[in-house]
Amino acid sequence: MPKGRKAKKAEVRRKREFTLRGLTLPALQGLPLPELAKVLPARARRSIRRGFTEETRRFLERMAEPAGEKPLRTHCRDALVLPGHVGRRVAVYNGKEFKEVEVRPEMIGHFYGEFSLTRRFEKHSGPGVGATRSSKFMPLK
């Protein structure tokens, strides 16, 4: 080893603990809803301040019950992901089918509809026979 250089020690990489504006997940789970609203982004604060719809309130009550082995199915795309939902499985309807979502701490403050996209990307192939003037004369084989 050249002079003046120190041997590097192997660093142990730890998984970083989740924090939201300085609060850990257990701290977030202990906060009442009005206090939690102060930590969340503006859109989530506004939703909490205006109050939840009856459909959202029923969904949140069902999320408070103990988790079963099947995911909780819902059409309620405008429900907020709250700290108590972390670790649960939720199937969110996208207009055609239920997309299963595993709730992670990074999702807190977002809406369930953000994780079940309603539009899918359609990759188009080349034009079909007769689509252009020149394709009339192309052999079919």
Tab-separated table of C-alpha atoms in Angstrom:
chain	number	residue	atom	x	y	z
A	1	MET	CA	0.000	0.000	0.000
A	2	PRO	CA	1.367	3.464	-0.881
A	3	LYS	CA	2.514	5.704	1.944
A	4	GLY	CA	0.012	8.184	3.327
A	5	ARG	CA	-3.040	6.125	2.443
A	6	LYS	CA	-5.196	4.438	5.030
A	7	ALA	CA	-6.810	1.085	4.466
A	8	LYS	CA	-10.556	1.382	3.861
A	9	LYS	CA	-12.734	-0.477	6.281
A	10	ALA	CA	-15.698	-2.351	4.898
A	11	GLU	CA	-18.810	-0.362	5.722
A	12	VAL	CA	-21.933	-2.188	6.739
A	13	ARG	CA	-24.887	-0.801	4.819
A	14	ARG	CA	-28.010	-0.633	6.879
A	15	LYS	CA	-31.449	-0.129	5.470
A	16	ARG	CA	-32.420	3.440	6.293
A	17	GLU	CA	-35.390	3.823	8.583
A	18	PHE	CA	-38.395	5.530	6.991
A	19	THR	CA	-39.058	9.092	8.137
A	20	LEU	CA	-41.639	11.614	6.996
A	21	ARG	CA	-40.564	15.165	7.839
A	22	GLY	CA	-38.456	13.885	10.712
A	23	LEU	CA	-41.042	11.481	12.187
A	24	THR	CA	-40.558	7.711	12.150
A	25	LEU	CA	-43.344	5.278	11.252
A	26	PRO	CA	-44.212	4.384	14.896
A	27	ALA	CA	-44.369	8.105	15.740
A	28	LEU	CA	-46.680	8.722	12.755
A	29	GLN	CA	-48.926	5.826	13.773
A	30	GLY	CA	-49.331	7.362	17.234
A	31	LEU	CA	-50.442	10.786	15.952
A	32	PRO	CA	-54.143	11.741	15.947
A	33	LEU	CA	-55.563	12.713	12.540
A	34	PRO	CA	-55.418	16.538	13.036
A	35	GLU	CA	-51.744	16.316	14.095
A	36	LEU	CA	-50.956	13.962	11.205
A	37	ALA	CA	-52.516	16.474	8.790
A	38	LYS	CA	-49.849	19.037	9.762
A	39	VAL	CA	-47.119	16.645	8.555
A	40	LEU	CA	-48.778	15.591	5.279
A	41	PRO	CA	-48.665	17.463	1.923
A	42	ALA	CA	-51.196	20.192	1.108
A	43	ARG	CA	-53.629	18.022	-0.894
A	44	ALA	CA	-53.868	15.496	1.950
A	45	ARG	CA	-54.251	18.292	4.534
A	46	ARG	CA	-57.120	19.756	2.548
A	47	SER	CA	-58.861	16.368	2.259
A	48	ILE	CA	-58.620	15.835	6.021
A	49	ARG	CA	-59.758	19.381	6.841
A	50	ARG	CA	-62.830	19.124	4.579
A	51	GLY	CA	-63.777	15.741	6.037
A	52	PHE	CA	-64.021	12.331	4.411
A	53	THR	CA	-66.969	11.237	2.286
A	54	GLU	CA	-69.260	8.514	3.613
A	55	GLU	CA	-67.711	5.990	1.203
A	56	THR	CA	-64.179	6.888	2.351
A	57	ARG	CA	-65.218	6.774	6.009
A	58	ARG	CA	-66.610	3.226	5.562
A	59	PHE	CA	-63.385	2.188	3.822
A	60	LEU	CA	-61.249	3.600	6.662
A	61	GLU	CA	-63.390	1.730	9.216
A	62	ARG	CA	-62.848	-1.519	7.303
A	63	MET	CA	-59.088	-0.807	7.214
A	64	ALA	CA	-59.104	-0.418	11.013
A	65	GLU	CA	-60.352	-4.009	11.398
A	66	PRO	CA	-57.751	-6.805	11.649
A	67	ALA	CA	-56.301	-7.853	8.294
A	68	GLY	CA	-57.462	-11.099	6.736
A	69	GLU	CA	-55.541	-13.193	4.279
A	70	LYS	CA	-57.353	-11.704	1.274
A	71	PRO	CA	-56.707	-8.088	0.221
A	72	LEU	CA	-59.415	-5.554	1.028
A	73	ARG	CA	-61.230	-4.717	-2.226
A	74	THR	CA	-62.392	-1.152	-2.793
A	75	HIS	CA	-63.650	1.262	-5.421
A	76	CYS	CA	-62.624	4.165	-3.168
A	77	ARG	CA	-59.713	5.619	-5.167
A	78	ASP	CA	-59.806	8.963	-3.329
A	79	ALA	CA	-59.003	7.494	0.106
A	80	LEU	CA	-55.776	8.656	1.753
A	81	VAL	CA	-53.054	6.203	2.684
A	82	LEU	CA	-52.661	6.633	6.441
A	83	PRO	CA	-49.845	5.317	8.679
A	84	GLY	CA	-52.109	2.620	10.133
A	85	HIS	CA	-52.516	1.069	6.688
A	86	VAL	CA	-48.827	0.201	6.238
A	87	GLY	CA	-48.319	-3.497	5.625
A	88	ARG	CA	-51.914	-4.123	4.516
A	89	ARG	CA	-52.900	-5.388	1.054
A	90	VAL	CA	-55.590	-3.430	-0.780
A	91	ALA	CA	-57.155	-4.212	-4.172
A	92	VAL	CA	-58.091	-0.897	-5.838
A	93	TYR	CA	-60.539	-0.862	-8.762
A	94	ASN	CA	-59.238	0.861	-11.908
A	95	GLY	CA	-62.454	0.736	-13.958
A	96	LYS	CA	-61.857	-2.748	-15.319
A	97	GLU	CA	-60.218	-4.854	-12.626
A	98	PHE	CA	-58.887	-4.726	-9.088
A	99	LYS	CA	-55.144	-3.997	-8.866
A	100	GLU	CA	-53.556	-5.342	-5.706
A	101	VAL	CA	-51.347	-2.904	-3.801
A	102	GLU	CA	-49.065	-3.651	-0.844
A	103	VAL	CA	-49.069	-0.491	1.292
A	104	ARG	CA	-45.515	0.710	2.061
A	105	PRO	CA	-44.466	3.622	4.312
A	106	GLU	CA	-43.481	5.757	1.285
A	107	MET	CA	-47.152	5.813	0.197
A	108	ILE	CA	-48.371	7.731	3.272
A	109	GLY	CA	-50.150	10.931	2.231
A	110	HIS	CA	-50.896	9.695	-1.290
A	111	PHE	CA	-54.249	8.457	-2.571
A	112	TYR	CA	-55.009	4.806	-3.364
A	113	GLY	CA	-56.023	5.729	-6.918
A	114	GLU	CA	-52.434	6.771	-7.687
A	115	PHE	CA	-51.324	3.151	-7.416
A	116	SER	CA	-53.996	1.631	-9.672
A	117	LEU	CA	-53.647	3.311	-13.054
A	118	THR	CA	-56.789	3.638	-15.179
A	119	ARG	CA	-55.039	3.922	-18.535
A	120	ARG	CA	-52.541	1.480	-19.930
A	121	PHE	CA	-49.820	2.198	-22.424
A	122	GLU	CA	-50.788	0.925	-25.886
A	123	LYS	CA	-47.859	0.091	-28.129
A	124	HIS	CA	-48.890	0.430	-31.759
A	125	SER	CA	-47.465	-1.801	-34.447
A	126	GLY	CA	-46.979	-0.880	-38.085
A	127	PRO	CA	-49.882	0.122	-40.352
A	128	GLY	CA	-52.147	-2.639	-41.691
A	129	VAL	CA	-52.815	-3.613	-45.279
A	130	GLY	CA	-54.679	-0.813	-47.084
A	131	ALA	CA	-53.778	1.812	-44.498
A	132	THR	CA	-51.619	3.732	-46.976
A	133	ARG	CA	-51.659	4.054	-50.785
A	134	SER	CA	-48.479	2.049	-51.196
A	135	SER	CA	-49.571	-0.838	-48.989
A	136	LYS	CA	-52.283	-1.853	-51.488
A	137	PHE	CA	-49.661	-3.441	-53.710
A	138	MET	CA	-47.733	-5.314	-51.011
A	139	PRO	CA	-47.859	-9.106	-51.236
A	140	LEU	CA	-49.748	-10.731	-48.376
A	141	LYS	CA	-47.131	-13.490	-47.943
